[in-house]
Amino acid sequence: MATVRSIAQPDSRAMDFVSRTHKMLINGQWVEAVSGKTFPTYNPATGEVLSRIAEGDREDIDRAVKSARAAFETGPWSRLTPSERGRLIWKLADLLEQNLEEFAELETLDNGKPFKVARVADVPLAVDLFRYMAGWATKIEGTTIPISVPYAPGAKYLAYTLREPVGVVGQIIPWNFPLLMAAWKLGPALATGCTVVIKPAEQTPLTCIRLGELVQEAGIPDGVVNIVPGYGETAGAALAAHPGVDKIAFTGSTEVGKLILQAAAGNLKKVSLELGGKSPNVVLGDVDVNAAIAGSASAIFFNHGQCCCAGSRLYIEDQIFDRVVEGVAEQAGKIRVGSGMDSTTDMGPLVSEEQLNRVCGYLESGLSDGAKAVVGGSRFGDKGYFVKPTVLVNTNDKMKVVQEEIFGPVVTAIPFKDTEELVTKANDTVYGLAAGIWTRDIQKAHRIASQLRAGTVWINCYNIFDAALPFGGYKQSGWGREMGKDVLELYTEVKAVCAAI
Ligand code: ADP
């Protein structure tokens, strides 16, 4: 592992943006918080304050919800044709693409991830998502339904369904893919004709705020997109509980997901949740070992393990266990840890001091429970929030490091003998977000895929995302699917219209 490098100088546009104190976007105006308060966002590579942001709270959320309601009920947005809506979303995608490097730099500065990753993954995926959703704006259809009505013999009816926007949507965004997660939520809301109040994560509000500027530049009418940065317990909780919100879309921890659900009960708003995971990544004995090693390393170490679908439980068939563990550990050892702005960096810091402490706490707990770190096992350096990529062995099913979501670059490698035992173990957590299977035996791969209780199963690949592919969880990993055609269900109501003819 290389030493922690100093931060390279970002482009002047990103620096200019970072140097400003940011306001919140309500009804097309950039305004300060009602309280006048601001909060800091930090550069996780250095621990230093990056920018200050208006700190939204209950009153700001209330103003934003009223603005979204007015835009939904009576604003120009409500009168736009689907085609016009689609064009605006496409324009937003174009603007994002034109500013790709700036967005990638802002993401790196705020979240810590390598710039070289943000510019090929986070930002292009967000652009693609908006384009995909722009296409859906004109294809949201109901059906005509032949009905029988047994108690009205001889009568004739024309019956059909309409898919209508659900209304005002609250969207609570996590910090691991700040721009992309905002796009996953904003894209379908705009395509279906909803209006939104977005609360970015307090650790990483910058790209969402910058996206708000592009929303205006694209010509999306005032009040359609409102952005209220602030803390989860205040602004987030107020949004989840607000009686004027018709639907809340949340991505974050399972623990907070349950709070969202309780808060939503007041007005029974619709809820979609994309929550935690402890995903099994399974390597069978017949595999192309080198491909499985490279794929399993990236399954856990991509985005520093800060992915809800990270392949954090690595199940390896007995006969190749030592070889695969050695290979993944070797890959981990080669990962260059440092500032995300350095072009040679493979892994940046964790997002915050809190996450650093949380991940290090898990490492200490695993090691004191008897697990062994083949590589890594501790913090990296003493400045910034870096953790060494870690492979743990000698674990058992009861350990916290095997059961709980760590959300860091830590994988537990576990041997197995037969696939029946494997499937039981793989399914033995409260989560069900994703899974990976590595094998040359495609029949076996599909059989295991059908037995795994997970919203996504990758075969001989991992972390493959596409705007057209639905993503979401079984069990306590969530409710509903984002992306693909399925997401439209989360943002629409079905109206049945029945006319006697
Ligand atoms: P993490 O614990 O990994 O930081 P969270 O689930 O706490 O993830 O955060 C995800 C998002 O949820 C953030 O935008 C955060 O501000 C928000 N959030 C946290 N707590 C609450 C809450 N009680 N109500 C609503 N939103 C919350």
Short mmCIF file of C-alpha atoms and ligand atoms in Angstrom, two decimals:
data_model
loop_
_atom_site.label_atom_id
_atom_site.label_comp_id
_atom_site.label_asym_id
_atom_site.label_seq_id
_atom_site.Cartn_x
_atom_site.Cartn_y
_atom_site.Cartn_z
CA MET A 1 0.00 0.00 0.00
CA ALA A 2 1.19 3.45 -0.81
CA THR A 3 1.29 6.28 1.68
CA VAL A 4 -1.50 8.83 1.96
CA ARG A 5 -0.91 11.37 -0.77
CA SER A 6 -1.59 15.04 -0.63
CA ILE A 7 -4.61 16.35 -2.47
CA ALA A 8 -4.11 17.50 -6.03
CA GLN A 9 -5.58 20.88 -6.97
CA PRO A 10 -9.04 20.51 -8.51
CA ASP A 11 -10.27 22.52 -11.46
CA SER A 12 -11.06 26.17 -10.74
CA ARG A 13 -14.82 25.73 -11.31
CA ALA A 14 -15.05 23.05 -8.63
CA MET A 15 -12.88 25.17 -6.30
CA ASP A 16 -15.05 28.19 -6.92
CA PHE A 17 -18.16 26.17 -6.07
CA VAL A 18 -16.59 24.70 -2.95
CA SER A 19 -15.47 28.11 -1.71
CA ARG A 20 -19.04 29.43 -1.61
CA THR A 21 -21.52 29.15 1.27
CA HIS A 22 -24.49 27.32 -0.19
CA LYS A 23 -28.17 28.03 0.14
CA MET A 24 -31.21 25.82 -0.33
CA LEU A 25 -33.47 25.73 -3.39
CA ILE A 26 -37.13 26.47 -2.67
CA ASN A 27 -39.60 27.51 -5.35
CA GLY A 28 -36.84 28.42 -7.77
CA GLN A 29 -35.03 30.69 -5.29
CA TRP A 30 -31.76 30.05 -3.48
CA VAL A 31 -32.55 30.96 0.11
CA GLU A 32 -31.00 30.78 3.54
CA ALA A 33 -32.43 28.59 6.28
CA VAL A 34 -35.25 30.19 8.27
CA SER A 35 -33.04 29.77 11.35
CA GLY A 36 -30.09 31.37 9.52
CA LYS A 37 -27.98 28.38 10.55
CA THR A 38 -25.37 26.67 8.38
CA PHE A 39 -23.48 23.38 8.77
CA PRO A 40 -20.08 22.24 7.49
CA THR A 41 -19.25 19.55 4.99
CA TYR A 42 -15.78 18.03 5.31
CA ASN A 43 -13.11 16.80 2.95
CA PRO A 44 -12.68 13.22 4.18
CA ALA A 45 -9.14 13.01 2.80
CA THR A 46 -7.98 15.71 5.21
CA GLY A 47 -10.74 16.12 7.80
CA GLU A 48 -10.86 19.85 6.96
CA VAL A 49 -14.03 21.88 6.37
CA LEU A 50 -14.79 22.12 2.66
CA SER A 51 -17.91 24.33 2.51
CA ARG A 52 -20.73 25.59 4.66
CA ILE A 53 -24.33 24.85 3.75
CA ALA A 54 -27.68 26.32 4.81
CA GLU A 55 -29.05 24.01 7.48
CA GLY A 56 -32.64 23.10 6.71
CA ASP A 57 -35.06 22.15 9.45
CA ARG A 58 -38.81 21.65 9.92
CA GLU A 59 -39.83 25.15 8.73
CA ASP A 60 -37.68 24.99 5.62
CA ILE A 61 -39.08 21.56 4.81
CA ASP A 62 -42.56 22.96 5.24
CA ARG A 63 -41.85 25.81 2.81
CA ALA A 64 -40.35 23.39 0.31
CA VAL A 65 -43.32 21.02 0.53
CA LYS A 66 -45.73 23.93 -0.05
CA SER A 67 -43.71 25.00 -3.07
CA ALA A 68 -43.73 21.44 -4.46
CA ARG A 69 -47.49 21.19 -3.84
CA ALA A 70 -48.20 24.43 -5.69
CA ALA A 71 -46.00 23.35 -8.61
CA PHE A 72 -47.78 20.01 -8.73
CA GLU A 73 -51.34 21.31 -8.50
CA THR A 74 -51.31 24.55 -10.45
CA GLY A 75 -47.84 25.35 -11.81
CA PRO A 76 -46.75 25.16 -15.46
CA TRP A 77 -45.33 21.69 -14.74
CA SER A 78 -48.83 20.28 -14.33
CA ARG A 79 -49.72 21.47 -17.86
CA LEU A 80 -46.63 20.21 -19.71
CA THR A 81 -47.08 17.35 -22.16
CA PRO A 82 -45.16 14.12 -21.51
CA SER A 83 -42.96 14.95 -24.48
CA GLU A 84 -42.09 18.37 -23.05
CA ARG A 85 -41.24 16.76 -19.70
CA GLY A 86 -39.06 14.22 -21.45
CA ARG A 87 -37.19 16.98 -23.29
CA LEU A 88 -36.46 18.83 -20.03
CA ILE A 89 -35.07 15.68 -18.42
CA TRP A 90 -32.93 15.07 -21.50
CA LYS A 91 -31.67 18.65 -21.32
CA LEU A 92 -30.72 18.09 -17.68
CA ALA A 93 -28.75 14.99 -18.75
CA ASP A 94 -26.95 17.02 -21.44
CA LEU A 95 -26.01 19.75 -18.97
CA LEU A 96 -24.73 17.19 -16.49
CA GLU A 97 -22.63 15.61 -19.18
CA GLN A 98 -21.22 18.99 -20.20
CA ASN A 99 -20.14 19.54 -16.59
CA LEU A 100 -18.99 15.98 -16.00
CA GLU A 101 -15.48 16.75 -14.76
CA GLU A 102 -16.66 19.41 -12.34
CA PHE A 103 -19.26 17.06 -10.86
CA ALA A 104 -16.69 14.27 -10.55
CA GLU A 105 -14.33 16.62 -8.70
CA LEU A 106 -17.03 17.84 -6.36
CA GLU A 107 -17.96 14.24 -5.60
CA THR A 108 -14.35 13.38 -4.88
CA LEU A 109 -13.83 16.38 -2.63
CA ASP A 110 -17.03 15.82 -0.67
CA ASN A 111 -17.26 12.02 -0.54
CA GLY A 112 -13.61 10.98 -0.90
CA LYS A 113 -14.00 8.53 -3.78
CA PRO A 114 -11.30 8.58 -6.49
CA PHE A 115 -11.87 11.20 -9.18
CA LYS A 116 -11.01 8.62 -11.83
CA VAL A 117 -13.92 6.48 -10.58
CA ALA A 118 -16.42 9.33 -10.21
CA ARG A 119 -15.78 10.48 -13.79
CA VAL A 120 -16.34 7.04 -15.36
CA ALA A 121 -18.98 5.66 -13.00
CA ASP A 122 -20.98 8.07 -10.81
CA VAL A 123 -21.49 10.94 -13.23
CA PRO A 124 -21.98 8.98 -16.51
CA LEU A 125 -24.40 6.61 -14.75
CA ALA A 126 -26.41 9.62 -13.55
CA VAL A 127 -26.43 11.08 -17.09
CA ASP A 128 -27.58 7.75 -18.50
CA LEU A 129 -30.28 7.39 -15.86
CA PHE A 130 -31.76 10.78 -16.76
CA ARG A 131 -31.75 9.89 -20.46
CA TYR A 132 -33.38 6.53 -19.79
CA MET A 133 -36.07 8.21 -17.67
CA ALA A 134 -36.57 10.98 -20.26
CA GLY A 135 -37.65 8.21 -22.63
CA TRP A 136 -40.21 6.89 -20.15
CA ALA A 137 -42.00 10.23 -19.85
CA THR A 138 -43.96 9.50 -23.05
CA LYS A 139 -44.57 5.81 -22.32
CA ILE A 140 -46.45 5.78 -19.05
CA GLU A 141 -49.63 4.03 -20.09
CA GLY A 142 -52.72 2.48 -18.63
CA THR A 143 -54.69 -0.37 -20.18
CA THR A 144 -58.19 -0.95 -21.48
CA ILE A 145 -59.86 -3.75 -19.58
CA PRO A 146 -62.80 -5.86 -20.77
CA ILE A 147 -65.07 -6.20 -17.75
CA SER A 148 -67.98 -8.58 -17.13
CA VAL A 149 -70.00 -7.13 -14.20
CA PRO A 150 -72.12 -10.25 -13.49
CA TYR A 151 -74.87 -8.30 -11.68
CA ALA A 152 -75.58 -6.03 -14.67
CA PRO A 153 -76.49 -8.37 -17.52
CA GLY A 154 -76.67 -6.69 -20.91
CA ALA A 155 -74.96 -3.48 -19.77
CA LYS A 156 -71.90 -2.27 -21.64
CA TYR A 157 -68.89 -0.45 -20.20
CA LEU A 158 -65.69 1.04 -21.41
CA ALA A 159 -63.13 0.53 -18.65
CA TYR A 160 -59.56 1.68 -18.65
CA THR A 161 -56.75 2.63 -16.27
CA LEU A 162 -54.69 5.80 -16.07
CA ARG A 163 -51.27 5.99 -14.45
CA GLU A 164 -51.05 9.34 -12.72
CA PRO A 165 -48.20 10.95 -10.78
CA VAL A 166 -48.32 10.14 -7.07
CA GLY A 167 -47.89 13.85 -6.23
CA VAL A 168 -45.33 15.52 -3.97
CA VAL A 169 -42.41 13.21 -3.25
CA GLY A 170 -39.87 13.52 -0.44
CA GLN A 171 -36.50 12.03 -1.36
CA ILE A 172 -33.81 11.30 1.23
CA ILE A 173 -30.41 10.64 -0.27
CA PRO A 174 -27.41 8.74 1.17
CA TRP A 175 -23.75 9.78 1.05
CA ASN A 176 -22.15 6.79 -0.74
CA PHE A 177 -23.15 7.82 -4.29
CA PRO A 178 -24.50 11.32 -3.64
CA LEU A 179 -25.17 12.43 -7.22
CA LEU A 180 -26.16 9.04 -8.57
CA MET A 181 -28.63 8.32 -5.78
CA ALA A 182 -30.19 11.75 -6.30
CA ALA A 183 -30.52 10.89 -10.02
CA TRP A 184 -32.08 7.48 -9.26
CA LYS A 185 -34.80 9.30 -7.36
CA LEU A 186 -35.21 12.53 -9.30
CA GLY A 187 -35.29 10.90 -12.78
CA PRO A 188 -38.43 8.78 -12.32
CA ALA A 189 -40.17 11.53 -10.30
CA LEU A 190 -39.76 13.97 -13.19
CA ALA A 191 -40.65 11.37 -15.83
CA THR A 192 -43.96 10.60 -14.12
CA GLY A 193 -44.82 14.28 -13.50
CA CYS A 194 -44.29 14.40 -9.71
CA THR A 195 -42.68 17.29 -7.86
CA VAL A 196 -39.99 16.74 -5.24
CA VAL A 197 -38.31 17.90 -2.07
CA ILE A 198 -34.83 16.37 -1.91
CA LYS A 199 -32.75 16.15 1.23
CA PRO A 200 -29.16 15.24 0.41
CA ALA A 201 -27.00 13.54 3.05
CA GLU A 202 -25.39 16.00 5.45
CA GLN A 203 -21.95 14.49 4.72
CA THR A 204 -22.19 15.07 0.96
CA PRO A 205 -24.61 17.80 -0.14
CA LEU A 206 -22.47 19.49 -2.81
CA THR A 207 -23.30 17.67 -6.04
CA CYS A 208 -27.03 17.70 -5.27
CA ILE A 209 -26.90 21.48 -4.78
CA ARG A 210 -24.96 21.89 -8.02
CA LEU A 211 -27.53 19.67 -9.75
CA GLY A 212 -30.18 22.12 -8.51
CA GLU A 213 -28.43 24.84 -10.53
CA LEU A 214 -28.60 22.65 -13.63
CA VAL A 215 -32.29 21.92 -12.99
CA GLN A 216 -32.86 25.67 -13.27
CA GLU A 217 -30.60 26.01 -16.30
CA ALA A 218 -32.50 23.20 -18.03
CA GLY A 219 -35.72 25.20 -17.65
CA ILE A 220 -37.53 22.85 -15.27
CA PRO A 221 -40.21 25.12 -13.77
CA ASP A 222 -39.79 26.65 -10.31
CA GLY A 223 -41.00 24.56 -7.41
CA VAL A 224 -40.75 21.23 -9.24
CA VAL A 225 -37.40 20.43 -7.63
CA ASN A 226 -36.74 21.78 -4.14
CA ILE A 227 -33.51 20.96 -2.33
CA VAL A 228 -33.26 21.24 1.45
CA PRO A 229 -29.90 20.20 2.89
CA GLY A 230 -29.74 19.41 6.60
CA TYR A 231 -29.38 16.66 9.16
CA GLY A 232 -31.33 13.43 9.13
CA GLU A 233 -32.83 13.71 12.60
CA THR A 234 -34.19 17.19 11.85
CA ALA A 235 -34.75 17.95 8.15
CA GLY A 236 -34.98 14.27 7.13
CA ALA A 237 -37.40 13.37 9.91
CA ALA A 238 -39.55 16.44 9.15
CA LEU A 239 -39.77 15.46 5.49
CA ALA A 240 -40.68 11.84 6.29
CA ALA A 241 -43.43 12.97 8.67
CA HIS A 242 -44.83 15.89 6.65
CA PRO A 243 -48.56 15.45 5.98
CA GLY A 244 -48.27 17.31 2.66
CA VAL A 245 -45.92 14.68 1.21
CA ASP A 246 -47.61 11.89 -0.78
CA LYS A 247 -44.64 9.59 -1.01
CA ILE A 248 -41.23 9.25 0.59
CA ALA A 249 -38.31 7.56 -1.15
CA PHE A 250 -35.39 6.72 1.10
CA THR A 251 -31.96 5.17 0.64
CA GLY A 252 -29.86 4.51 3.72
CA SER A 253 -29.50 2.21 6.68
CA THR A 254 -32.14 -0.35 7.65
CA GLU A 255 -32.28 1.21 11.09
CA VAL A 256 -33.23 4.64 9.68
CA GLY A 257 -35.54 2.96 7.15
CA LYS A 258 -37.65 1.74 10.06
CA LEU A 259 -37.81 5.28 11.49
CA ILE A 260 -38.94 6.58 8.08
CA LEU A 261 -41.72 4.02 8.06
CA GLN A 262 -42.95 5.12 11.48
CA ALA A 263 -42.79 8.79 10.51
CA ALA A 264 -44.72 8.07 7.30
CA ALA A 265 -47.57 6.41 9.19
CA GLY A 266 -49.14 9.76 10.15
CA ASN A 267 -50.65 10.38 6.72
CA LEU A 268 -49.99 6.87 5.32
CA LYS A 269 -47.78 8.27 2.60
CA LYS A 270 -46.37 5.72 0.17
CA VAL A 271 -42.91 4.52 1.13
CA SER A 272 -40.06 3.04 -0.87
CA LEU A 273 -36.89 1.96 0.87
CA GLU A 274 -33.49 0.97 -0.41
CA LEU A 275 -31.66 -0.25 2.69
CA GLY A 276 -28.67 -2.21 3.89
CA GLY A 277 -27.16 -5.49 2.83
CA LYS A 278 -24.69 -8.20 3.76
CA SER A 279 -24.43 -9.74 0.36
CA PRO A 280 -22.99 -13.21 -0.23
CA ASN A 281 -20.50 -13.61 -3.05
CA VAL A 282 -20.10 -17.29 -3.87
CA VAL A 283 -17.08 -18.87 -5.58
CA LEU A 284 -17.54 -22.48 -6.73
CA GLY A 285 -14.65 -24.92 -7.10
CA ASP A 286 -14.86 -25.21 -10.91
CA VAL A 287 -14.31 -21.49 -11.45
CA ASP A 288 -11.83 -19.50 -13.54
CA VAL A 289 -9.90 -18.68 -10.37
CA ASN A 290 -8.22 -15.50 -11.58
CA ALA A 291 -11.48 -13.99 -12.78
CA ALA A 292 -13.17 -14.90 -9.49
CA ILE A 293 -10.34 -13.38 -7.46
CA ALA A 294 -10.38 -10.09 -9.37
CA GLY A 295 -14.18 -9.97 -9.35
CA SER A 296 -14.48 -10.80 -5.64
CA ALA A 297 -11.92 -8.17 -4.69
CA SER A 298 -13.78 -5.52 -6.64
CA ALA A 299 -17.13 -6.78 -5.27
CA ILE A 300 -16.06 -5.65 -1.80
CA PHE A 301 -13.47 -2.94 -2.38
CA PHE A 302 -15.34 -0.87 -5.01
CA ASN A 303 -16.32 2.47 -3.45
CA HIS A 304 -14.30 1.42 -0.35
CA GLY A 305 -16.98 -1.14 0.53
CA GLN A 306 -19.46 1.72 0.99
CA CYS A 307 -22.06 0.03 -1.23
CA CYS A 308 -25.27 -1.40 0.15
CA CYS A 309 -24.74 -4.35 -2.21
CA ALA A 310 -21.03 -4.90 -1.41
CA GLY A 311 -20.00 -8.57 -1.63
CA SER A 312 -19.02 -8.63 2.03
CA ARG A 313 -19.45 -12.35 2.75
CA LEU A 314 -17.17 -14.28 0.42
CA TYR A 315 -18.15 -17.98 0.34
CA ILE A 316 -15.48 -20.12 -1.28
CA GLU A 317 -15.70 -23.85 -2.01
CA ASP A 318 -13.30 -25.78 0.20
CA GLN A 319 -10.81 -27.03 -2.37
CA ILE A 320 -9.90 -23.55 -3.64
CA PHE A 321 -10.38 -21.62 -0.39
CA ASP A 322 -6.70 -20.94 0.34
CA ARG A 323 -5.94 -19.97 -3.26
CA VAL A 324 -8.82 -17.53 -3.54
CA VAL A 325 -8.18 -15.97 -0.12
CA GLU A 326 -4.52 -15.52 -0.99
CA GLY A 327 -5.46 -13.98 -4.34
CA VAL A 328 -8.02 -11.54 -2.91
CA ALA A 329 -5.56 -10.59 -0.13
CA GLU A 330 -2.89 -9.96 -2.76
CA GLN A 331 -5.27 -7.72 -4.70
CA ALA A 332 -6.13 -5.88 -1.48
CA GLY A 333 -2.46 -5.34 -0.77
CA LYS A 334 -1.96 -3.75 -4.20
CA ILE A 335 -4.74 -1.20 -3.75
CA ARG A 336 -3.25 2.29 -3.60
CA VAL A 337 -4.92 4.17 -0.79
CA GLY A 338 -4.83 7.97 -0.84
CA SER A 339 -6.56 11.20 -1.71
CA GLY A 340 -9.21 10.70 -4.38
CA MET A 341 -7.81 13.66 -6.33
CA ASP A 342 -4.56 11.79 -6.98
CA SER A 343 -4.77 10.00 -10.33
CA THR A 344 -2.90 6.97 -9.00
CA THR A 345 -5.29 6.42 -6.08
CA ASP A 346 -7.48 3.30 -6.18
CA MET A 347 -9.19 3.79 -2.84
CA GLY A 348 -9.91 7.05 -1.05
CA PRO A 349 -10.95 7.70 2.53
CA LEU A 350 -14.21 6.63 4.12
CA VAL A 351 -16.76 9.40 4.05
CA SER A 352 -16.54 10.60 7.66
CA GLU A 353 -14.90 10.22 11.03
CA GLU A 354 -18.05 8.49 12.23
CA GLN A 355 -17.70 5.84 9.51
CA LEU A 356 -14.00 5.47 10.24
CA ASN A 357 -14.80 4.76 13.89
CA ARG A 358 -17.63 2.44 12.99
CA VAL A 359 -15.53 0.34 10.58
CA CYS A 360 -12.54 0.25 12.96
CA GLY A 361 -14.95 -0.82 15.73
CA TYR A 362 -16.06 -3.77 13.60
CA LEU A 363 -12.44 -4.70 12.89
CA GLU A 364 -11.61 -4.67 16.60
CA SER A 365 -14.71 -6.71 17.42
CA GLY A 366 -13.93 -9.32 14.72
CA LEU A 367 -10.30 -9.66 15.73
CA SER A 368 -11.11 -9.92 19.43
CA ASP A 369 -13.78 -12.58 18.62
CA GLY A 370 -11.01 -14.68 17.04
CA ALA A 371 -11.07 -13.67 13.38
CA LYS A 372 -7.72 -13.27 11.63
CA ALA A 373 -6.83 -10.49 9.20
CA VAL A 374 -4.94 -12.00 6.25
CA VAL A 375 -4.37 -8.45 5.08
CA GLY A 376 -5.34 -5.06 6.53
CA GLY A 377 -7.28 -5.00 9.79
CA SER A 378 -6.85 -1.39 10.91
CA ARG A 379 -6.91 2.30 10.08
CA PHE A 380 -4.50 3.56 7.42
CA GLY A 381 -2.40 6.61 8.33
CA ASP A 382 -3.43 9.10 11.00
CA LYS A 383 -4.86 11.92 8.90
CA GLY A 384 -8.14 11.66 6.96
CA TYR A 385 -10.50 8.72 7.29
CA PHE A 386 -8.59 5.91 5.59
CA VAL A 387 -8.95 2.19 6.36
CA LYS A 388 -6.79 -0.64 5.00
CA PRO A 389 -8.55 -3.03 2.63
CA THR A 390 -9.11 -6.07 4.82
CA VAL A 391 -9.71 -9.80 4.37
CA LEU A 392 -10.86 -11.68 7.49
CA VAL A 393 -10.77 -15.48 7.94
CA ASN A 394 -11.46 -17.82 10.90
CA THR A 395 -14.87 -16.26 11.41
CA ASN A 396 -18.05 -18.00 12.54
CA ASP A 397 -21.68 -17.31 11.72
CA LYS A 398 -22.38 -15.67 15.07
CA MET A 399 -19.75 -12.94 14.77
CA LYS A 400 -20.91 -9.38 14.20
CA VAL A 401 -18.51 -9.06 11.27
CA VAL A 402 -20.40 -11.88 9.52
CA GLN A 403 -23.93 -10.79 10.42
CA GLU A 404 -23.90 -6.99 10.36
CA GLU A 405 -23.33 -4.48 7.60
CA ILE A 406 -19.87 -2.92 8.04
CA PHE A 407 -20.04 -0.52 5.08
CA GLY A 408 -16.28 -0.46 4.67
CA PRO A 409 -13.52 -2.32 2.79
CA VAL A 410 -13.80 -5.46 4.91
CA VAL A 411 -14.65 -8.93 3.58
CA THR A 412 -15.09 -12.13 5.58
CA ALA A 413 -13.94 -15.22 3.65
CA ILE A 414 -15.83 -18.38 4.61
CA PRO A 415 -15.29 -21.93 3.26
CA PHE A 416 -18.16 -24.24 2.30
CA LYS A 417 -18.46 -27.90 1.25
CA ASP A 418 -21.78 -28.41 -0.50
CA THR A 419 -24.16 -26.04 -2.23
CA GLU A 420 -27.20 -26.86 -0.11
CA GLU A 421 -25.33 -25.82 3.02
CA LEU A 422 -24.09 -22.78 1.11
CA VAL A 423 -27.55 -21.57 0.10
CA THR A 424 -28.79 -21.86 3.69
CA LYS A 425 -25.81 -19.89 4.97
CA ALA A 426 -25.98 -17.31 2.19
CA ASN A 427 -29.63 -16.62 3.00
CA ASP A 428 -29.02 -16.54 6.74
CA THR A 429 -29.10 -12.78 7.38
CA VAL A 430 -31.92 -10.27 7.76
CA TYR A 431 -30.86 -8.75 4.44
CA GLY A 432 -31.55 -9.71 0.84
CA LEU A 433 -30.13 -7.06 -1.45
CA ALA A 434 -27.65 -8.73 -3.79
CA ALA A 435 -25.51 -11.81 -4.38
CA GLY A 436 -22.74 -12.99 -6.67
CA ILE A 437 -21.99 -16.44 -8.09
CA TRP A 438 -18.72 -17.38 -9.80
CA THR A 439 -18.67 -20.68 -11.71
CA ARG A 440 -18.20 -22.26 -15.13
CA ASP A 441 -21.29 -24.41 -14.53
CA ILE A 442 -24.04 -22.17 -15.85
CA GLN A 443 -26.81 -24.62 -14.96
CA LYS A 444 -25.66 -24.63 -11.36
CA ALA A 445 -25.34 -20.85 -11.39
CA HIS A 446 -28.97 -20.37 -12.42
CA ARG A 447 -30.14 -22.97 -9.92
CA ILE A 448 -28.37 -21.21 -7.06
CA ALA A 449 -29.59 -17.83 -8.37
CA SER A 450 -33.16 -19.07 -8.05
CA GLN A 451 -32.54 -20.15 -4.44
CA LEU A 452 -30.96 -16.94 -3.20
CA ARG A 453 -33.30 -14.48 -1.52
CA ALA A 454 -31.86 -11.33 -3.06
CA GLY A 455 -33.09 -8.53 -5.32
CA THR A 456 -30.08 -8.81 -7.63
CA VAL A 457 -27.93 -11.83 -8.49
CA TRP A 458 -24.77 -11.33 -10.53
CA ILE A 459 -23.29 -14.37 -12.30
CA ASN A 460 -19.58 -14.16 -13.15
CA CYS A 461 -19.69 -10.41 -12.59
CA TYR A 462 -20.48 -8.03 -9.73
CA ASN A 463 -21.65 -4.44 -9.25
CA ILE A 464 -23.08 -4.21 -12.75
CA PHE A 465 -25.67 -1.43 -12.75
CA ASP A 466 -27.80 -0.10 -15.54
CA ALA A 467 -30.64 2.39 -15.70
CA ALA A 468 -32.80 -0.32 -17.29
CA LEU A 469 -32.16 -2.92 -14.56
CA PRO A 470 -34.35 -2.76 -11.45
CA PHE A 471 -32.50 -2.62 -8.14
CA GLY A 472 -33.81 -3.19 -4.62
CA GLY A 473 -34.05 -5.63 -1.79
CA TYR A 474 -35.80 -8.66 -0.38
CA LYS A 475 -36.37 -8.95 3.38
CA GLN A 476 -35.00 -6.04 5.42
CA SER A 477 -33.06 -4.66 2.46
CA GLY A 478 -36.04 -2.64 1.38
CA TRP A 479 -39.35 -2.07 -0.33
CA GLY A 480 -39.77 -1.50 -4.04
CA ARG A 481 -37.38 -1.39 -6.98
CA GLU A 482 -35.53 1.63 -8.32
CA MET A 483 -34.48 2.00 -11.96
CA GLY A 484 -35.89 0.07 -14.90
CA LYS A 485 -39.55 0.08 -15.74
CA ASP A 486 -40.42 -1.13 -12.21
CA VAL A 487 -39.58 2.20 -10.59
CA LEU A 488 -42.50 3.86 -12.37
CA GLU A 489 -44.86 1.95 -10.10
CA LEU A 490 -43.34 3.73 -7.11
CA TYR A 491 -44.11 7.16 -8.55
CA THR A 492 -47.59 6.58 -9.97
CA GLU A 493 -51.09 5.86 -8.79
CA VAL A 494 -53.45 3.73 -10.87
CA LYS A 495 -56.88 5.16 -11.55
CA ALA A 496 -59.60 2.86 -12.90
CA VAL A 497 -62.16 4.69 -15.05
CA CYS A 498 -65.40 2.91 -15.89
CA ALA A 499 -67.96 4.44 -18.28
CA ALA A 500 -71.35 3.02 -19.14
CA ILE A 501 -71.68 3.14 -22.95
P1 ADP B 1 -25.65 6.33 7.60
O1 ADP B 1 -26.04 5.80 8.94
O2 ADP B 1 -24.88 5.35 6.81
O3 ADP B 1 -25.10 7.71 7.60
P2 ADP B 1 -28.34 7.00 7.23
O4 ADP B 1 -29.35 5.97 6.94
O5 ADP B 1 -28.23 7.55 8.62
O6 ADP B 1 -26.98 6.41 6.78
O7 ADP B 1 -28.48 8.26 6.26
C1 ADP B 1 -29.05 8.23 4.98
C2 ADP B 1 -29.90 9.47 4.81
O8 ADP B 1 -30.93 9.43 5.77
C3 ADP B 1 -29.18 10.79 5.05
O9 ADP B 1 -29.68 11.75 4.14
C4 ADP B 1 -29.57 11.14 6.46
O10 ADP B 1 -29.52 12.52 6.73
C5 ADP B 1 -30.98 10.63 6.50
N1 ADP B 1 -31.48 10.35 7.86
C6 ADP B 1 -30.80 9.95 8.94
N2 ADP B 1 -31.62 9.82 10.01
C7 ADP B 1 -32.86 10.15 9.59
C8 ADP B 1 -34.14 10.21 10.22
N3 ADP B 1 -34.32 9.90 11.50
N4 ADP B 1 -35.20 10.59 9.46
C9 ADP B 1 -35.05 10.90 8.16
N5 ADP B 1 -33.87 10.87 7.53
C10 ADP B 1 -32.78 10.50 8.22
#
